[in-house]
mmCIF file of C-alpha atoms in Angstrom:
data_model
loop_
_atom_site.group_PDB
_atom_site.id
_atom_site.type_symbol
_atom_site.label_atom_id
_atom_site.label_comp_id
_atom_site.label_asym_id
_atom_site.label_seq_id
_atom_site.Cartn_x
_atom_site.Cartn_y
_atom_site.Cartn_z
ATOM 1 C CA ALA A 1 28.272 56.121 -58.887
ATOM 2 C CA GLN A 2 25.608 57.667 -56.714
ATOM 3 C CA LYS A 3 22.195 57.428 -58.318
ATOM 4 C CA ILE A 4 20.756 60.173 -56.194
ATOM 5 C CA THR A 5 22.761 63.039 -54.777
ATOM 6 C CA GLN A 6 21.629 65.562 -52.207
ATOM 7 C CA THR A 7 24.445 67.951 -51.624
ATOM 8 C CA GLN A 8 22.957 69.881 -48.674
ATOM 9 C CA PRO A 9 23.289 67.968 -45.402
ATOM 10 C CA GLY A 10 21.524 70.751 -43.533
ATOM 11 C CA MET A 11 19.520 73.861 -44.334
ATOM 12 C CA PHE A 12 18.364 76.599 -42.005
ATOM 13 C CA VAL A 13 15.538 78.858 -43.154
ATOM 14 C CA GLN A 14 13.452 81.590 -41.574
ATOM 15 C CA GLU A 15 9.786 80.830 -41.141
ATOM 16 C CA LYS A 16 7.611 82.014 -44.097
ATOM 17 C CA GLU A 17 10.511 82.038 -46.491
ATOM 18 C CA ALA A 18 10.694 79.738 -49.491
ATOM 19 C CA VAL A 19 13.340 77.017 -49.525
ATOM 20 C CA THR A 20 14.827 74.921 -52.298
ATOM 21 C CA LEU A 21 16.254 71.494 -51.547
ATOM 22 C CA ASP A 22 18.604 70.163 -54.204
ATOM 23 C CA CYS A 23 18.531 66.723 -55.828
ATOM 24 C CA THR A 24 20.440 65.445 -58.802
ATOM 25 C CA TYR A 25 20.109 62.020 -60.257
ATOM 26 C CA ASP A 26 21.985 59.684 -62.572
ATOM 27 C CA THR A 27 20.329 57.269 -64.907
ATOM 28 C CA SER A 28 20.543 56.251 -68.563
ATOM 29 C CA ASP A 29 17.039 54.844 -68.612
ATOM 30 C CA PRO A 30 14.606 57.118 -70.391
ATOM 31 C CA SER A 31 11.750 56.057 -68.090
ATOM 32 C CA TYR A 32 12.127 56.947 -64.485
ATOM 33 C CA GLY A 33 10.278 58.646 -61.651
ATOM 34 C CA LEU A 34 11.440 61.023 -58.930
ATOM 35 C CA PHE A 35 9.947 61.244 -55.449
ATOM 36 C CA TRP A 36 10.367 63.448 -52.445
ATOM 37 C CA TYR A 37 9.638 62.229 -48.953
ATOM 38 C CA LYS A 38 9.586 63.993 -45.596
ATOM 39 C CA GLN A 39 10.763 62.192 -42.482
ATOM 40 C CA PRO A 40 10.017 63.944 -39.206
ATOM 41 C CA SER A 41 11.751 62.952 -36.009
ATOM 42 C CA SER A 42 9.020 60.296 -35.366
ATOM 43 C CA GLY A 43 10.472 58.324 -38.270
ATOM 44 C CA GLU A 44 7.572 57.779 -40.637
ATOM 45 C CA MET A 45 8.129 58.513 -44.327
ATOM 46 C CA ILE A 46 5.618 60.951 -45.731
ATOM 47 C CA PHE A 47 5.213 61.150 -49.507
ATOM 48 C CA LEU A 48 5.275 64.726 -50.792
ATOM 49 C CA ILE A 49 5.448 64.833 -54.564
ATOM 50 C CA TYR A 50 6.203 62.775 -57.686
ATOM 51 C CA GLN A 51 7.591 63.627 -61.097
ATOM 52 C CA GLY A 52 7.680 61.208 -63.995
ATOM 53 C CA SER A 53 10.370 61.496 -66.630
ATOM 54 C CA TYR A 54 7.847 62.020 -69.380
ATOM 55 C CA ASP A 55 5.819 64.567 -67.546
ATOM 56 C CA GLN A 56 5.801 67.868 -69.457
ATOM 57 C CA GLN A 57 5.016 70.058 -66.512
ATOM 58 C CA ASN A 58 6.637 70.429 -63.117
ATOM 59 C CA ALA A 59 4.668 68.717 -60.405
ATOM 60 C CA THR A 60 2.988 70.755 -57.749
ATOM 61 C CA GLU A 61 1.204 69.686 -54.497
ATOM 62 C CA GLY A 62 0.008 72.533 -52.356
ATOM 63 C CA ARG A 63 3.080 74.352 -50.990
ATOM 64 C CA TYR A 64 5.406 71.814 -52.618
ATOM 65 C CA SER A 65 6.621 72.041 -56.186
ATOM 66 C CA LEU A 66 9.269 70.158 -58.045
ATOM 67 C CA ASN A 67 11.673 72.093 -60.283
ATOM 68 C CA PHE A 68 12.405 69.384 -62.851
ATOM 69 C CA GLN A 69 15.313 70.163 -65.191
ATOM 70 C CA LYS A 70 15.706 67.063 -67.253
ATOM 71 C CA ALA A 71 18.818 68.100 -69.210
ATOM 72 C CA ARG A 72 20.599 68.924 -65.922
ATOM 73 C CA LYS A 73 19.195 65.784 -64.288
ATOM 74 C CA SER A 74 17.989 67.760 -61.308
ATOM 75 C CA ALA A 75 14.721 67.557 -59.426
ATOM 76 C CA ASN A 76 14.807 70.181 -56.706
ATOM 77 C CA LEU A 77 12.005 70.482 -54.184
ATOM 78 C CA VAL A 78 10.671 73.966 -53.513
ATOM 79 C CA ILE A 79 8.659 74.593 -50.349
ATOM 80 C CA SER A 80 6.902 77.898 -50.379
ATOM 81 C CA ALA A 81 5.962 79.853 -47.246
ATOM 82 C CA SER A 82 7.827 77.536 -44.900
ATOM 83 C CA GLN A 83 6.302 76.620 -41.564
ATOM 84 C CA LEU A 84 7.809 75.413 -38.279
ATOM 85 C CA GLY A 85 6.236 71.984 -38.942
ATOM 86 C CA ASP A 86 8.354 71.641 -42.081
ATOM 87 C CA SER A 87 11.393 70.989 -39.970
ATOM 88 C CA ALA A 88 12.384 67.388 -40.836
ATOM 89 C CA MET A 89 14.669 65.261 -42.958
ATOM 90 C CA TYR A 90 13.823 65.334 -46.655
ATOM 91 C CA PHE A 91 14.771 62.531 -49.028
ATOM 92 C CA CYS A 92 14.825 62.482 -52.785
ATOM 93 C CA ALA A 93 14.292 59.079 -54.392
ATOM 94 C CA MET A 94 14.219 57.534 -57.867
ATOM 95 C CA ARG A 95 12.710 54.548 -59.519
ATOM 96 C CA GLU A 96 14.468 53.473 -62.712
ATOM 97 C CA GLY A 97 12.813 51.788 -65.599
ATOM 98 C CA TRP A 98 9.209 51.485 -66.690
ATOM 99 C CA GLY A 99 7.218 49.424 -64.209
ATOM 100 C CA ALA A 100 10.064 49.366 -61.684
ATOM 101 C CA GLN A 101 8.950 49.365 -58.083
ATOM 102 C CA LYS A 102 12.304 49.681 -56.323
ATOM 103 C CA LEU A 103 13.363 53.089 -55.005
ATOM 104 C CA VAL A 104 16.876 54.393 -54.473
ATOM 105 C CA PHE A 105 17.206 57.182 -51.898
ATOM 106 C CA GLY A 106 19.540 60.086 -51.536
ATOM 107 C CA GLN A 107 21.392 60.924 -48.388
ATOM 108 C CA GLY A 108 18.837 63.441 -47.263
ATOM 109 C CA THR A 109 18.776 67.027 -46.212
ATOM 110 C CA ARG A 110 17.882 68.168 -42.696
ATOM 111 C CA LEU A 111 15.720 71.249 -42.897
ATOM 112 C CA THR A 112 15.332 73.465 -39.843
ATOM 113 C CA ILE A 113 12.793 76.255 -39.885
ATOM 114 C CA ASN A 114 13.571 79.061 -37.475
ATOM 115 C CA PRO A 115 10.812 81.173 -35.930
ATOM 116 C CA GLY B 1 -6.499 55.002 -47.292
ATOM 117 C CA ALA B 2 -3.175 53.299 -48.073
ATOM 118 C CA VAL B 3 -2.143 52.663 -44.475
ATOM 119 C CA VAL B 4 0.761 50.408 -43.581
ATOM 120 C CA SER B 5 1.358 49.274 -40.026
ATOM 121 C CA GLN B 6 4.445 47.794 -38.396
ATOM 122 C CA HIS B 7 4.643 45.841 -35.211
ATOM 123 C CA PRO B 8 6.312 46.244 -32.842
ATOM 124 C CA SER B 9 7.281 49.900 -33.028
ATOM 125 C CA ARG B 10 10.150 49.383 -30.613
ATOM 126 C CA VAL B 11 11.901 46.238 -29.448
ATOM 127 C CA ILE B 12 14.840 45.566 -27.205
ATOM 128 C CA CYS B 13 16.321 42.125 -27.261
ATOM 129 C CA LYS B 14 19.365 40.348 -25.960
ATOM 130 C CA SER B 15 22.240 39.367 -28.212
ATOM 131 C CA GLY B 16 21.724 35.929 -29.779
ATOM 132 C CA THR B 17 17.919 36.037 -29.783
ATOM 133 C CA SER B 18 15.678 36.371 -32.834
ATOM 134 C CA VAL B 19 13.206 39.145 -33.430
ATOM 135 C CA LYS B 20 10.243 39.184 -35.789
ATOM 136 C CA ILE B 21 8.848 42.402 -37.259
ATOM 137 C CA GLU B 22 5.506 42.451 -39.008
ATOM 138 C CA CYS B 23 4.409 44.726 -41.840
ATOM 139 C CA ARG B 24 0.775 44.916 -42.801
ATOM 140 C CA SER B 25 -1.078 46.808 -45.474
ATOM 141 C CA LEU B 26 -4.347 47.616 -43.686
ATOM 142 C CA ASP B 27 -6.634 48.758 -46.457
ATOM 143 C CA PHE B 28 -5.091 47.574 -49.701
ATOM 144 C CA GLN B 29 -3.480 44.466 -51.159
ATOM 145 C CA ALA B 30 0.225 44.545 -51.884
ATOM 146 C CA THR B 31 1.976 42.081 -54.134
ATOM 147 C CA THR B 32 5.269 43.649 -53.325
ATOM 148 C CA MET B 33 6.690 44.807 -50.005
ATOM 149 C CA PHE B 34 10.053 46.313 -49.325
ATOM 150 C CA TRP B 35 12.255 46.225 -46.252
ATOM 151 C CA TYR B 36 14.658 49.065 -45.565
ATOM 152 C CA ARG B 37 17.198 49.712 -42.871
ATOM 153 C CA GLN B 38 18.158 53.151 -41.641
ATOM 154 C CA PHE B 39 21.095 53.969 -39.386
ATOM 155 C CA PRO B 40 21.016 57.193 -37.376
ATOM 156 C CA LYS B 41 21.360 60.302 -39.539
ATOM 157 C CA GLN B 42 21.602 58.183 -42.678
ATOM 158 C CA SER B 43 19.464 57.326 -45.615
ATOM 159 C CA LEU B 44 17.192 54.347 -46.168
ATOM 160 C CA MET B 45 18.988 51.364 -47.568
ATOM 161 C CA LEU B 46 16.890 48.724 -49.312
ATOM 162 C CA MET B 47 17.508 45.325 -47.843
ATOM 163 C CA ALA B 48 15.125 43.161 -49.798
ATOM 164 C CA THR B 49 12.115 43.059 -52.017
ATOM 165 C CA SER B 50 9.400 40.660 -50.932
ATOM 166 C CA ASN B 51 6.785 39.284 -53.338
ATOM 167 C CA GLU B 52 3.738 37.388 -52.119
ATOM 168 C CA GLY B 53 4.131 33.692 -52.464
ATOM 169 C CA SER B 54 7.764 33.723 -53.651
ATOM 170 C CA LYS B 55 11.229 34.065 -52.247
ATOM 171 C CA ALA B 56 12.485 37.513 -51.391
ATOM 172 C CA THR B 57 15.119 39.228 -53.475
ATOM 173 C CA TYR B 58 17.968 40.477 -51.316
ATOM 174 C CA GLU B 59 20.233 43.414 -52.115
ATOM 175 C CA GLN B 60 23.911 42.877 -52.392
ATOM 176 C CA GLY B 61 25.620 42.509 -49.065
ATOM 177 C CA VAL B 62 22.459 41.584 -47.145
ATOM 178 C CA GLU B 63 22.647 38.135 -45.519
ATOM 179 C CA LYS B 64 19.476 36.252 -46.389
ATOM 180 C CA ASP B 65 20.058 33.689 -43.626
ATOM 181 C CA LYS B 66 20.267 36.416 -41.058
ATOM 182 C CA PHE B 67 17.337 38.516 -42.272
ATOM 183 C CA LEU B 68 14.535 36.042 -43.045
ATOM 184 C CA ILE B 69 11.627 37.464 -44.997
ATOM 185 C CA ASN B 70 8.243 35.850 -45.383
ATOM 186 C CA HIS B 71 5.442 37.280 -47.478
ATOM 187 C CA ALA B 72 2.628 34.937 -46.709
ATOM 188 C CA SER B 73 -0.346 36.921 -47.903
ATOM 189 C CA LEU B 74 -1.168 40.054 -49.925
ATOM 190 C CA THR B 75 -1.309 42.112 -46.737
ATOM 191 C CA LEU B 76 1.471 40.716 -44.544
ATOM 192 C CA SER B 77 5.217 40.470 -44.737
ATOM 193 C CA THR B 78 7.521 39.593 -41.873
ATOM 194 C CA LEU B 79 11.193 40.223 -41.284
ATOM 195 C CA THR B 80 12.998 38.042 -38.771
ATOM 196 C CA VAL B 81 16.380 39.096 -37.537
ATOM 197 C CA THR B 82 18.024 35.868 -36.454
ATOM 198 C CA SER B 83 20.694 35.649 -33.796
ATOM 199 C CA ALA B 84 20.695 39.371 -33.394
ATOM 200 C CA HIS B 85 23.867 41.260 -32.449
ATOM 201 C CA PRO B 86 24.357 44.817 -31.337
ATOM 202 C CA GLU B 87 25.376 45.850 -34.839
ATOM 203 C CA ASP B 88 21.881 44.866 -36.046
ATOM 204 C CA SER B 89 20.460 47.685 -33.932
ATOM 205 C CA SER B 90 18.768 49.993 -36.374
ATOM 206 C CA PHE B 91 15.544 51.455 -37.589
ATOM 207 C CA TYR B 92 13.735 49.025 -39.889
ATOM 208 C CA ILE B 93 11.053 50.404 -42.224
ATOM 209 C CA CYS B 94 8.777 48.468 -44.533
ATOM 210 C CA SER B 95 6.822 49.754 -47.500
ATOM 211 C CA ALA B 96 4.094 48.238 -49.635
ATOM 212 C CA SER B 97 3.194 48.686 -53.273
ATOM 213 C CA PRO B 98 -0.532 48.507 -54.081
ATOM 214 C CA LEU B 99 -1.724 45.819 -56.476
ATOM 215 C CA ALA B 100 -2.943 48.436 -58.929
ATOM 216 C CA GLY B 101 -0.516 51.157 -58.048
ATOM 217 C CA GLY B 102 1.688 53.198 -60.302
ATOM 218 C CA PRO B 103 5.412 52.476 -60.879
ATOM 219 C CA GLY B 104 7.333 53.188 -57.694
ATOM 220 C CA GLU B 105 4.175 53.859 -55.682
ATOM 221 C CA GLN B 106 4.953 52.804 -52.120
ATOM 222 C CA TYR B 107 3.391 53.407 -48.766
ATOM 223 C CA PHE B 108 5.632 53.282 -45.771
ATOM 224 C CA GLY B 109 5.101 51.852 -42.368
ATOM 225 C CA PRO B 110 5.986 53.869 -39.258
ATOM 226 C CA GLY B 111 9.173 51.884 -38.662
ATOM 227 C CA THR B 112 10.495 49.583 -35.967
ATOM 228 C CA ARG B 113 13.406 50.578 -33.743
ATOM 229 C CA LEU B 114 15.466 47.545 -32.813
ATOM 230 C CA THR B 115 17.960 47.697 -30.009
ATOM 231 C CA VAL B 116 20.119 44.660 -29.378
ATOM 232 C CA THR B 117 21.870 44.587 -25.971
#
């Protein structure tokens, strides 16, 4: 079974609009962490935001917020006021188990911001 | 802070030759480094976990004799693709976990694009 599922292969959004990128996960471990990374065409992986399974509040980092719905096992990324520079691949990833270092990545969503 | 470099950024080699890729944590020590492979328009697939001073742990389906990993110090891990073939052409990315980092905390290198002709 897929550990991380990103069901949107591509998203097209108008500049300045908000966008939600979907991510669902599958784990039976009570301790886990969820990450979002941005990968522009240059290839580097840029860390955006992190949510721990025991965190009570949704994580936020500037224009990025994570809509964490534990019962639904979803961790959607919300980008507010999108910019042209947000066009990139976005990957959701999970570490499973307390102290685990290994990450499992979803298939990614290609986000295109239109002017 | 938390910068990871990879060298080379691009390499083209002939079929049958070996290629070494270096991954360095520039401003922190990393007990654990990870090597990923990414095919075009696909996700990152973990190849192996490398711990300083011990043998790497390979993921299922990854040939350890083909992809040699050495983690000689707390700031350097190398991946050697031995007897490379065109199907080994891919984007290889490393990441490093800081010594005192949180669970899952990893910093990624900029990647190495390998083309085998």
